[in-house]
Coordinates of C-alpha atoms in Angstrom, one line a residue:
Chain A
X296 CA -22.6 14.6 -46.7
X297 CA -24.7 18.0 -47.5
X298 CA -24.0 19.0 -44.6
X299 CA -20.3 18.3 -44.2
X300 CA -19.8 20.1 -47.8
X301 CA -22.2 23.1 -46.9
X302 CA -19.6 23.4 -43.9
X303 CA -16.5 23.2 -45.8
X304 CA -17.5 25.7 -48.5
X305 CA -18.1 27.9 -45.5
X306 CA -14.8 27.8 -44.5
X307 CA -13.7 28.4 -47.9
X308 CA -13.2 32.2 -49.5
X309 CA -13.8 32.3 -53.4
X310 CA -11.8 32.2 -56.0
X311 CA -9.1 31.2 -53.9
X312 CA -6.8 27.7 -54.5
X313 CA -8.0 24.8 -53.4
X314 CA -6.7 21.2 -53.0
X315 CA -8.9 18.7 -52.0
X316 CA -6.8 15.1 -51.0
X317 CA -8.7 12.1 -51.5
X318 CA -11.2 13.6 -53.5
X319 CA -12.7 10.3 -54.2
X320 CA -15.0 10.6 -56.9
X321 CA -15.0 14.4 -57.2
X322 CA -18.2 15.2 -55.3
X323 CA -16.3 18.0 -53.4
X324 CA -14.8 19.0 -56.1
X325 CA -17.6 19.8 -58.1
X326 CA -19.6 20.6 -55.3
X327 CA -17.0 23.4 -54.2
X328 CA -16.6 24.1 -57.8
X329 CA -19.8 25.6 -58.7
X330 CA -19.9 27.1 -55.2
X331 CA -16.8 28.3 -54.4
X332 CA -13.9 28.8 -56.7
X333 CA -12.8 27.5 -59.7
X334 CA -8.9 26.6 -58.9
X335 CA -9.5 23.4 -57.5
X336 CA -7.5 20.1 -58.1
X337 CA -7.7 17.1 -56.3
X338 CA -5.4 13.7 -55.6
X339 CA -6.6 10.5 -55.4
X340 CA -4.9 7.0 -54.8
X341 CA -7.9 4.9 -56.6
X342 CA -7.5 4.4 -60.5
X343 CA -10.7 4.0 -61.4
X344 CA -12.1 7.2 -59.0
X345 CA -9.4 9.2 -60.5
X346 CA -10.6 7.9 -63.9
X347 CA -14.2 9.5 -62.9
X348 CA -13.4 12.6 -61.6
X349 CA -10.8 12.9 -65.1
X350 CA -14.1 12.2 -67.1
X351 CA -16.4 14.8 -65.2
X352 CA -13.5 17.1 -66.7
X353 CA -11.9 17.7 -62.6
X354 CA -7.9 18.4 -62.4
X355 CA -7.6 15.1 -60.7
X356 CA -3.9 13.3 -60.0
X357 CA -3.6 9.7 -59.1
X358 CA -1.2 9.9 -56.4
X359 CA -0.4 9.0 -52.7
X360 CA -0.9 11.7 -50.0
X361 CA 2.1 9.9 -47.9
X362 CA 4.3 10.0 -50.5
X363 CA 3.0 12.3 -53.5
X364 CA 2.2 15.8 -51.4
X365 CA 6.2 16.6 -51.9
X366 CA 5.9 17.4 -55.4
X367 CA 3.6 20.6 -54.4
X368 CA 5.2 23.8 -53.7
X369 CA 5.1 24.8 -49.9
X370 CA 2.0 27.2 -49.4
X371 CA 1.1 26.6 -53.1
X372 CA -2.9 26.4 -52.2
X373 CA -4.7 28.6 -50.0
X374 CA -6.7 25.5 -48.6
X375 CA -5.9 21.6 -48.5
X376 CA -9.1 19.8 -47.7
X377 CA -9.0 15.9 -45.9
X378 CA -12.7 15.1 -45.8
X379 CA -12.7 11.5 -43.6
X380 CA -9.5 10.2 -44.9
X381 CA -6.8 11.0 -41.8
X382 CA -7.8 7.7 -40.2
X383 CA -7.1 5.5 -43.3
X384 CA -3.3 6.2 -43.5
X385 CA -0.4 4.6 -42.5
X386 CA 1.0 7.4 -41.1
X387 CA -1.7 10.5 -39.6
X388 CA 1.0 13.1 -38.4
X389 CA 3.1 13.2 -41.2
X390 CA 0.0 13.6 -43.6
X391 CA -1.0 16.7 -41.7
X392 CA 2.4 17.8 -41.6
X393 CA 2.7 17.4 -45.3
X394 CA -0.7 19.2 -45.3
X395 CA 0.3 21.8 -43.7
X396 CA 3.6 22.7 -45.7
X397 CA 1.5 22.6 -48.6
X398 CA -1.6 24.5 -47.8
X399 CA -1.7 28.2 -46.0
X400 CA -4.8 26.6 -44.1
X401 CA -5.8 23.2 -43.9
X402 CA -9.8 21.5 -43.7
X403 CA -9.5 18.3 -42.0
X404 CA -12.9 16.4 -41.2
X405 CA -13.0 13.1 -38.5
X406 CA -15.8 10.6 -38.6
X407 CA -15.8 10.9 -34.5
X408 CA -14.9 7.4 -33.2
X409 CA -15.9 8.7 -29.8
X410 CA -19.3 9.3 -30.6
X411 CA -22.3 7.7 -28.1
X412 CA -23.2 5.1 -30.4
X413 CA -20.0 4.0 -31.8
X414 CA -19.1 4.0 -27.9
X415 CA -22.4 1.9 -26.9
X416 CA -21.4 -1.0 -29.5
X417 CA -18.5 -1.5 -28.1
X418 CA -19.7 -1.0 -24.4
X419 CA -22.6 -3.5 -25.0
X420 CA -22.2 -5.5 -27.8
X421 CA -18.9 -5.8 -27.2
X422 CA -17.5 -5.6 -31.4
X423 CA -15.9 -3.0 -33.3
X424 CA -18.5 -0.5 -33.9
X425 CA -20.3 -0.8 -37.3
X426 CA -22.5 2.6 -38.3
X427 CA -23.7 4.4 -41.0
X428 CA -20.2 6.7 -41.1
X429 CA -17.9 4.2 -40.3
X430 CA -19.8 1.2 -42.4
X431 CA -17.3 -1.4 -42.3
X432 CA -16.4 -4.7 -40.7
X433 CA -12.7 -4.9 -38.5
X434 CA -11.3 -7.1 -41.5
X435 CA -12.3 -5.2 -44.2
X436 CA -11.6 -1.7 -43.1
X437 CA -9.8 0.6 -44.4
X438 CA -9.4 2.8 -41.2
X439 CA -6.3 2.2 -39.8
X440 CA -6.1 4.5 -36.7
X441 CA -9.2 6.0 -35.7
X442 CA -9.6 8.9 -33.7
X443 CA -12.2 10.8 -31.8
X444 CA -13.0 14.8 -31.6
X445 CA -10.8 15.5 -28.5
X446 CA -8.2 12.6 -29.5
X447 CA -7.4 15.4 -32.6
X448 CA -8.4 19.1 -30.7
X449 CA -5.6 17.2 -28.3
X450 CA -3.0 16.8 -31.2
X451 CA -3.0 20.0 -32.8
X452 CA -2.4 21.1 -28.7
X453 CA 0.4 18.8 -28.9
X454 CA 1.5 19.4 -32.1
X455 CA 1.5 23.5 -31.7
X456 CA -1.2 23.6 -34.2
X457 CA -3.5 26.4 -34.6
X458 CA -7.2 25.3 -34.8
X459 CA -9.1 28.4 -36.1
X460 CA -12.3 26.8 -36.0
X461 CA -13.1 23.5 -34.6
X462 CA -17.4 22.9 -35.9
X463 CA -19.1 19.8 -34.5
X464 CA -22.1 17.5 -37.2
X465 CA -24.8 15.5 -35.5
X466 CA -27.4 14.2 -38.1
X467 CA -27.4 18.1 -39.8
X468 CA -27.2 20.1 -36.1
X469 CA -24.0 22.3 -36.3
X470 CA -22.4 23.1 -33.3
X471 CA -18.9 25.3 -32.5
X472 CA -16.2 22.8 -30.3
X473 CA -14.7 24.3 -27.9
X474 CA -12.5 23.7 -24.8
X475 CA -14.7 24.1 -22.1
X476 CA -17.9 21.5 -24.3
X477 CA -14.8 19.4 -25.5
X478 CA -15.7 16.5 -23.8
X479 CA -19.8 16.7 -24.6
X480 CA -19.1 17.3 -27.9
X481 CA -16.7 14.8 -27.8
X482 CA -19.8 12.1 -27.1
X483 CA -22.7 13.6 -28.8
X484 CA -21.1 14.2 -32.2
X485 CA -20.3 11.8 -35.4
X486 CA -17.6 14.0 -37.5
X487 CA -15.8 16.3 -36.2
X488 CA -14.5 19.3 -38.7
X489 CA -11.0 21.3 -37.8
X490 CA -9.5 24.3 -39.8
X491 CA -5.9 24.2 -39.0
X492 CA -2.5 26.4 -40.0
X493 CA 0.7 25.4 -38.5
Chain B
X379 CA 6.6 2.1 -100.9
X380 CA 3.6 3.3 -102.8
X381 CA 4.9 7.3 -103.6
X382 CA 1.9 8.4 -106.2
X383 CA -0.7 8.7 -104.0
X384 CA -1.5 12.1 -103.3
X385 CA -1.5 13.9 -100.4
X386 CA -2.2 17.0 -99.1
X387 CA 1.2 19.2 -99.0
X388 CA 1.9 22.8 -98.0
X389 CA 5.5 24.3 -98.7
X390 CA 6.8 26.0 -95.7
X391 CA 8.6 29.3 -97.4
X392 CA 9.2 30.3 -94.1
X393 CA 13.3 29.6 -93.5
X394 CA 13.8 27.2 -90.2
X395 CA 16.8 26.9 -88.2
X396 CA 17.5 23.6 -87.5
X397 CA 18.9 22.5 -83.9
X398 CA 22.0 21.2 -86.1
X399 CA 22.4 24.6 -87.1
X400 CA 20.9 24.3 -91.0
X401 CA 18.5 26.6 -92.3
X402 CA 15.6 24.6 -94.4
X403 CA 13.4 26.7 -96.6
X404 CA 10.5 25.5 -99.4
X405 CA 10.4 22.7 -97.9
X406 CA 6.7 20.6 -97.9
X407 CA 4.7 19.3 -94.9
X408 CA 1.9 16.2 -95.8
X409 CA -0.9 16.9 -93.4
X410 CA -4.3 15.5 -93.2
X411 CA -7.1 17.1 -91.7
X412 CA -10.6 15.4 -90.2
X413 CA -13.7 17.2 -89.5
X414 CA -14.8 21.1 -89.9
X415 CA -13.2 24.3 -88.4
X416 CA -15.9 26.0 -86.7
X417 CA -16.0 29.3 -87.0
X418 CA -14.6 30.8 -83.9
X419 CA -12.1 28.3 -85.0
X420 CA -11.5 27.3 -81.2
X421 CA -12.2 23.3 -81.9
X422 CA -9.0 22.2 -83.8
X423 CA -6.5 19.2 -82.3
X424 CA -3.0 19.1 -83.3
X425 CA -1.8 15.3 -82.9
X426 CA 1.5 14.2 -82.9
X427 CA 2.3 11.1 -84.6
X428 CA 5.0 8.5 -83.2
X429 CA 7.9 7.1 -84.5
X430 CA 6.4 4.9 -87.3
X431 CA 3.1 7.2 -87.4
X432 CA 2.3 9.7 -90.0
X433 CA -0.7 12.3 -91.0
X434 CA -3.5 9.6 -91.8
X435 CA -5.0 9.4 -88.2
X436 CA -7.9 8.1 -88.7
X437 CA -10.2 6.5 -91.7
X438 CA -8.4 4.4 -94.7
X439 CA -5.0 5.1 -94.6
X440 CA -4.6 5.7 -98.6
X441 CA -0.7 4.2 -98.7
X442 CA -1.5 0.9 -97.4
X443 CA -5.2 0.9 -98.0
X444 CA -5.8 -0.1 -93.7
X445 CA -6.8 2.1 -90.8
X446 CA -5.7 5.0 -89.7
X447 CA -3.2 4.2 -87.4
X448 CA -5.2 5.9 -83.9
X449 CA -8.8 4.5 -85.2
X450 CA -9.4 4.2 -82.1
X451 CA -9.1 6.9 -80.9
X452 CA -10.1 9.5 -83.4
X453 CA -12.9 9.7 -85.8
X454 CA -16.9 9.8 -85.8
X455 CA -18.6 9.2 -82.7
X456 CA -14.7 8.1 -81.7
X457 CA -13.4 9.6 -78.5
X458 CA -11.9 12.8 -80.4
X459 CA -15.7 12.6 -82.1
X460 CA -14.5 14.5 -85.5
X461 CA -18.2 15.6 -85.8
X462 CA -17.2 18.2 -83.2
X463 CA -13.6 18.7 -83.2
X464 CA -11.1 19.4 -86.4
X465 CA -8.5 17.0 -86.3
X466 CA -5.3 18.2 -87.7
X467 CA -2.0 15.6 -88.3
X468 CA 1.2 16.0 -90.1
X469 CA 3.6 13.9 -91.0
X470 CA 7.0 14.8 -89.3
X471 CA 10.1 16.2 -91.1
X472 CA 11.9 13.5 -91.4
X473 CA 9.2 11.2 -91.8
X474 CA 8.4 9.4 -94.9
X475 CA 4.9 10.2 -95.8
X476 CA 5.3 13.3 -98.0
X477 CA 6.9 15.8 -95.9
X478 CA 10.5 16.7 -96.3
X479 CA 12.8 13.7 -95.3
X480 CA 16.1 11.7 -96.3
X481 CA 13.3 10.3 -99.1
X482 CA 12.3 13.9 -100.8
X483 CA 13.9 14.3 -104.4
X484 CA 16.6 16.5 -104.3
X485 CA 15.4 19.9 -107.2
X486 CA 19.9 19.8 -107.5
X487 CA 20.7 16.5 -108.2
X488 CA 17.3 14.6 -109.2
X489 CA 17.8 11.9 -106.4
X490 CA 17.1 11.3 -103.3
X491 CA 18.4 13.4 -100.5
X492 CA 19.8 10.2 -98.3
X493 CA 21.6 10.7 -95.8
X494 CA 22.6 14.4 -97.0
X495 CA 19.6 15.3 -94.9
X496 CA 20.6 16.7 -91.7
X497 CA 19.8 16.3 -88.6
X498 CA 16.8 17.0 -87.0
X499 CA 15.5 16.9 -83.6
X500 CA 11.7 16.7 -81.6
X501 CA 12.2 20.8 -81.5
X502 CA 12.4 21.1 -85.2
X503 CA 9.3 18.9 -85.9
X504 CA 7.4 20.7 -83.5
X505 CA 9.0 24.4 -85.4
X506 CA 7.9 23.4 -88.6
X507 CA 4.6 22.0 -87.7
X508 CA 3.6 25.4 -86.1
X509 CA 4.6 27.4 -89.5
X510 CA 1.7 24.9 -91.0
X511 CA -0.4 26.1 -87.7
X512 CA -0.1 29.8 -88.7
X513 CA -0.6 29.0 -92.5
X514 CA -4.1 27.3 -92.0
X515 CA -4.4 30.0 -89.5
X516 CA -5.8 29.0 -86.7
X517 CA -4.6 31.8 -83.7
X518 CA -5.1 28.8 -81.2
X519 CA -5.6 24.9 -80.4
X520 CA -8.5 23.7 -78.9
X521 CA -5.7 20.8 -78.0
X522 CA -2.0 19.2 -78.9
X523 CA -2.7 15.2 -78.3
X524 CA 0.2 12.7 -79.0
X525 CA 1.7 9.5 -77.2
X526 CA 5.3 7.8 -77.2
X527 CA 7.1 10.7 -80.1
X528 CA 3.8 12.4 -80.1
X529 CA 3.8 13.2 -76.7
X530 CA 7.2 14.8 -76.3
X531 CA 6.3 16.8 -79.3
X532 CA 3.4 17.5 -77.3
X533 CA 6.2 19.0 -74.2
X534 CA 8.2 20.4 -76.5
X535 CA 4.8 22.2 -78.5
X536 CA 3.8 23.6 -75.2
X537 CA 7.1 24.5 -74.1
X538 CA 8.0 26.6 -77.3
X539 CA 4.5 28.3 -77.8
X540 CA 3.1 28.3 -74.5
X541 CA -0.1 30.6 -75.5
X542 CA -0.9 28.7 -78.7
X543 CA -3.1 25.6 -76.9
X544 CA -6.1 25.5 -74.4
X545 CA -4.9 21.8 -73.3
X546 CA -2.0 19.7 -73.4
X547 CA -2.0 15.8 -73.6
X548 CA 1.3 13.8 -73.8
X549 CA 0.6 10.1 -73.5
X550 CA 3.3 7.3 -72.7
X551 CA 5.9 9.8 -73.3
X552 CA 8.9 10.8 -71.7
X553 CA 10.8 14.5 -71.0
X554 CA 14.1 12.7 -71.9
X555 CA 15.2 9.5 -73.7
X556 CA 16.7 7.0 -71.5
X557 CA 19.8 4.9 -71.5
X558 CA 17.1 2.0 -72.1
X559 CA 15.0 3.9 -74.8
X560 CA 18.6 5.2 -77.0
X561 CA 19.8 1.2 -76.6
X562 CA 17.3 0.0 -78.5
X563 CA 17.5 2.6 -80.9
X564 CA 21.0 2.2 -81.0
X565 CA 20.1 -1.6 -81.9
X566 CA 17.8 -0.6 -84.3
X567 CA 20.2 1.8 -86.3
X568 CA 22.6 -0.6 -86.4
X569 CA 20.5 -3.6 -88.1
X570 CA 19.8 -1.4 -91.1
X571 CA 23.0 0.1 -91.2
X572 CA 24.8 -3.4 -91.2
X573 CA 22.5 -4.2 -93.4
X574 CA 25.3 -4.4 -97.1
X575 CA 22.2 -2.8 -99.5
X576 CA 21.8 0.2 -97.1
X577 CA 25.4 1.7 -98.9
X578 CA 25.7 4.8 -96.8
X579 CA 22.4 5.7 -97.0
X580 CA 22.0 6.4 -100.9
X581 CA 20.5 2.8 -101.6
X582 CA 17.9 4.7 -104.1
X583 CA 20.8 5.2 -106.0
X584 CA 21.4 2.0 -106.7
X585 CA 17.7 0.7 -106.7
X586 CA 18.4 -1.0 -103.5
X587 CA 16.5 -1.3 -100.4
X588 CA 17.9 -1.9 -97.1
X589 CA 14.8 -3.9 -96.1
X590 CA 16.6 -7.0 -94.2
X591 CA 17.7 -4.9 -92.0
X592 CA 14.8 -2.6 -91.4
X593 CA 12.8 -5.3 -90.9
X594 CA 15.2 -6.6 -87.7
X595 CA 15.0 -2.8 -86.3
X596 CA 11.6 -2.8 -86.6
X597 CA 10.6 -7.1 -85.2
X598 CA 13.1 -5.1 -82.2
X599 CA 11.1 -2.6 -81.6
X600 CA 8.2 -3.8 -81.7
X601 CA 9.3 -6.3 -78.6
X602 CA 9.5 -3.2 -76.5
X603 CA 5.8 -2.0 -77.7
X604 CA 4.7 -5.1 -76.1
X605 CA 4.5 -6.4 -72.0
X606 CA 5.9 -9.9 -71.0
X607 CA 2.9 -10.9 -69.8
X608 CA 0.8 -10.1 -73.4
X609 CA 3.2 -11.8 -75.0
X610 CA 2.8 -14.4 -72.8
X611 CA -0.8 -14.9 -73.4
X612 CA -0.4 -14.2 -76.8
X613 CA 1.8 -16.5 -77.9
X614 CA 3.0 -18.8 -75.2
X615 CA 5.4 -21.5 -76.8
X616 CA 2.5 -22.3 -79.2
X617 CA 3.6 -23.8 -82.4
X618 CA 3.0 -22.0 -86.1
X619 CA 1.3 -24.2 -88.7
X620 CA 3.0 -27.4 -87.2
X621 CA 2.4 -30.1 -84.2
X622 CA 6.3 -30.6 -83.7
X623 CA 9.2 -28.9 -83.6
X624 CA 11.2 -28.9 -87.1
X625 CA 14.7 -28.7 -85.6
X626 CA 16.2 -25.7 -88.2
X627 CA 15.9 -22.2 -87.8
X628 CA 12.6 -21.6 -89.8
X629 CA 9.4 -20.0 -87.6
X630 CA 8.7 -22.8 -84.7
X631 CA 6.8 -20.9 -82.9
X632 CA 3.8 -18.3 -83.3
X633 CA 6.1 -15.5 -82.1
X634 CA 9.2 -16.1 -84.2
X635 CA 6.1 -16.1 -87.0
X636 CA 4.5 -12.7 -85.8
X637 CA 7.7 -10.8 -85.8
X638 CA 8.9 -11.6 -89.2
X639 CA 5.5 -10.7 -90.7
X640 CA 5.3 -7.2 -88.9
X641 CA 9.0 -7.1 -90.2
X642 CA 7.8 -7.2 -93.5
X643 CA 5.0 -5.3 -94.0
X644 CA 6.7 -2.8 -92.6
X645 CA 9.4 -2.3 -94.9
X646 CA 6.6 -1.7 -97.8
X647 CA 5.2 1.7 -95.6
X648 CA 8.5 3.3 -94.1
X649 CA 11.9 4.5 -95.7
X650 CA 15.2 3.2 -93.9
X651 CA 16.9 6.6 -93.6
X652 CA 13.9 8.2 -92.3
X653 CA 13.9 5.5 -89.3
X654 CA 17.1 6.7 -88.4
X655 CA 16.3 10.2 -88.4
X656 CA 13.1 9.7 -86.7
X657 CA 14.8 7.1 -84.0
X658 CA 17.8 9.6 -84.0
X659 CA 15.5 13.0 -82.5
X660 CA 13.7 10.9 -80.1
X661 CA 17.3 10.4 -78.6
X662 CA 18.3 13.4 -78.6
X663 CA 15.3 14.8 -77.0
X664 CA 15.8 15.9 -73.5
X665 CA 13.3 18.4 -72.7
X666 CA 14.8 19.4 -68.9
X667 CA 18.6 19.9 -70.8
X668 CA 17.4 22.7 -73.2
X669 CA 16.1 24.4 -69.8
X670 CA 19.8 24.3 -68.1
X671 CA 18.3 21.2 -66.5
X672 CA 14.8 22.2 -64.8
X673 CA 12.2 20.8 -66.5
X674 CA 9.7 23.5 -64.9
X675 CA 10.8 25.7 -66.0
X676 CA 9.7 24.8 -69.9
X677 CA 6.6 25.6 -69.1
X678 CA 7.0 28.5 -66.8
X679 CA 5.3 30.8 -69.2
X680 CA 2.3 28.5 -70.2
X681 CA -1.3 28.6 -68.6
X682 CA -2.1 25.4 -70.8
X683 CA -4.1 23.0 -68.8
X684 CA -2.3 19.1 -69.0
X685 CA -3.5 15.8 -68.8
X686 CA -1.1 13.2 -68.5
X687 CA -1.5 9.5 -68.9
X688 CA 1.1 6.4 -68.4
X689 CA -0.2 2.9 -68.4
X690 CA 0.9 0.2 -66.2
X691 CA 2.8 -2.3 -68.2
X692 CA 4.3 -0.1 -70.5
X693 CA 8.3 -0.1 -69.9
X694 CA 9.6 1.6 -72.4
X695 CA 8.0 5.1 -71.4
X696 CA 7.2 3.5 -67.3
X697 CA 4.6 5.9 -65.3
X698 CA 7.7 7.3 -63.1
X699 CA 9.0 9.2 -66.1
X700 CA 5.6 10.4 -67.0
X701 CA 5.1 10.8 -63.1
X702 CA 8.1 13.2 -63.7
X703 CA 6.7 14.9 -66.0
X704 CA 3.8 15.7 -63.8
X705 CA 6.1 16.6 -60.6
X706 CA 8.0 18.9 -62.7
X707 CA 4.2 20.4 -63.6
X708 CA 2.7 20.1 -59.8
X709 CA 5.9 22.2 -58.6
X710 CA 5.4 25.6 -60.5
X711 CA 1.2 25.4 -59.4
X712 CA 0.1 24.4 -63.0
X713 CA -3.5 22.7 -64.2
X714 CA -2.2 18.6 -64.5
X715 CA -4.4 15.8 -64.2
X716 CA -2.3 12.6 -64.3
X717 CA -3.9 9.0 -64.1
X718 CA -2.2 5.3 -65.1
X719 CA -4.5 3.2 -67.1
X720 CA -4.5 -0.5 -66.2
X721 CA -3.6 -2.7 -69.9
X722 CA -1.5 -5.1 -70.3
X723 CA -0.6 -4.3 -73.7
X724 CA 2.4 -2.6 -73.1
X725 CA 3.5 0.6 -74.9
X726 CA 1.3 -0.3 -77.9
X727 CA -1.6 0.5 -75.1
X728 CA -2.5 3.9 -76.5
X729 CA -3.0 2.6 -80.1
X730 CA -5.4 -0.3 -79.0
X731 CA -8.7 -0.6 -78.2
X732 CA -8.1 0.1 -73.9
X733 CA -12.0 0.8 -72.9
X734 CA -11.1 2.9 -70.1
X735 CA -7.7 4.9 -71.8
X736 CA -10.8 5.6 -74.1
X737 CA -13.5 6.8 -72.2
X738 CA -11.4 8.4 -69.7
X739 CA -9.8 10.3 -72.8
X740 CA -12.8 11.2 -74.4
X741 CA -14.6 12.6 -71.6
X742 CA -12.1 14.2 -70.1
X743 CA -11.9 16.4 -73.9
X744 CA -15.3 16.8 -74.2
X745 CA -15.7 18.2 -70.5
X746 CA -12.9 20.5 -70.8
X747 CA -14.1 21.7 -74.2
X748 CA -17.7 22.8 -72.2
X749 CA -16.1 24.2 -69.2
X750 CA -13.7 26.3 -71.6
X751 CA -16.4 27.5 -73.5
X752 CA -18.8 28.0 -70.9
X753 CA -16.1 30.1 -69.4
X754 CA -15.4 32.3 -72.0
X755 CA -19.1 32.7 -72.4

C-alpha cells in the first residue's frame, strides 16, 4: 500500500487539484494532503467510509463514479486518481472516459490479473485465484472486470489514450513498463500504475 | 403563551428593506448564546432554527421548560461543544419568541400587529440575523449550521455574505421549496384560517386563539417529519388505553392520541400567525430563481467550505434535493462534502438521537476547526 501511495505521490506535482475516486477511508487522501497538496477531494460509494473520511475533516462526497462524475466540470482537476477500483465498475470504459473528462491527467492503478502467482492458481489449482491483493472468493468478489497490465496497456492504445508513464510494482520493487518489456512485466508484477491523458 | 420571561433582545436600528418592498427599522431580534467567544473571535457558530424552532438551542428552554430543540447536537461535550464554540441562535423575524413578528405589540395601536405584519422571506430572515452578528462585533463566523428551514437560511446566508463564514452545513434541506412542500404548508395555513377564532389574523384583539386550526396544522406537518417505517414500528395499529375498538371517533389508536397530543402542546408555545408567515417564507424560497435559474451562481463568490447532509428516510426534503445543492457546488469547483445518513426517523432525524449523524457532524466540525486554525498559523 505504502509503495503505491509513494508512486502516486511522485506522479503528482505539488499544490495541484486532486480528486480521489473510490477514496475508501481516505488513507491516500491523507497521505497526499501531508505530502503534496491540500486541495484534494474524494468520491466514495460506501456511506460508512464517507463518514470515516468526513470525520477526519476530508472533503468527500458520497456518490457513484459511474453516475456522479458528470457533475464535475471538464478538466476541473489537475489529477484524478482511481486506485485499484477500475475492476469493480459495471462499465470500466465509461468510467475511464468520465475520468479523462474531469481530470487533466488521470492516474489508474490496476491489480494485475496477469501476475504469475495469479496465473498459476488457475492453471494448477483450477480455481479462481485468491491472493493477498485479490482476497475475495469468486462468489463474493466486488471485482467484476479483472484485467491485466497488458490488457490496460492495449486498451489505452486502442482507445488513443496517451500513456505518460506506466510503472510496474512487485512487492516493493518499482520498474517502468514499456512496449518491449510488456509481456515480462505483465507476468512479474502484482500492480500496474498508469498516468494517462486523453 | 408565556411572554413574561426575559429573552435576550437587541434592537436593530438599521433600516432593513424586505423583499416585499416594505422597510422595517428599530425592530427586535431575540437571541441566545452558549459558550464563550474566544479572544480572536474565531469560534463563533451561528445556528439557524427551523419552522417551529426558537433561539433556545440547548439547555432548558425557559418558556416550555423542556430541553432546547437541538440538545442532542449542541451543548457541553456535544457534537457542537459549547466548551469550545460560541454558539449563537436568533429567533427568526416573523417568529413568536421575542423577535419582530405578527405577535409583536405595535407601538402606535398598542395591539398585536397580526396580519398587518409584512410578508417576510428567508432572505429577510437572514439579513436581519446578519445585523445581529454585526452588533455582536463578529467579523467572520467559523460556521453557519441549520437543518430544514435552518438549512435554507445557511444557503441564503452564504449567498448573501460570501466571506462571512468559513464553513456552511446545510442539513436536510432544499434550495427551492417543491410543490409537495408548498402543498403541505398550504394545508396547515388553511386549517388555521378555517378556524373561526382566527378572525383574519386579529384574534388577539378579541382575546381568542385559533388553537384548533393550529393544532390540525401541526398534526398534518408532524406526519411529514416522520417516516412510514418509523410510524409503523412505533405505533402500528396499537390501541390507546383500551382493549378493543370503541366504534366512535375518540382516539382509539395510539397514533391518533399521539398526534392530538402533539397538536395540543404546540398551541401552547406557538403563534398561529407566525405559523402562516414562516411557512409562507419557506414556500417563497427558491435560491436558484434569485440567481436567474442558476443555483451555482449563488455560490460563485464564496470560498466557504460546505458539508451537506441528508437522511435516507426524509421524504420531505429528500436526498435528491440535497444532492442538487452538492451538484451546483461541484459544478463551480466549490469545496463540498456530502453524505446521506442512514436513519428511519424521517425528516426529524436531524433533531433526534441518530448516532452516526451526531458523530459525523461532530468529528467533521472539530477536525475542520483544527485544520483551518492550523492553516492560519
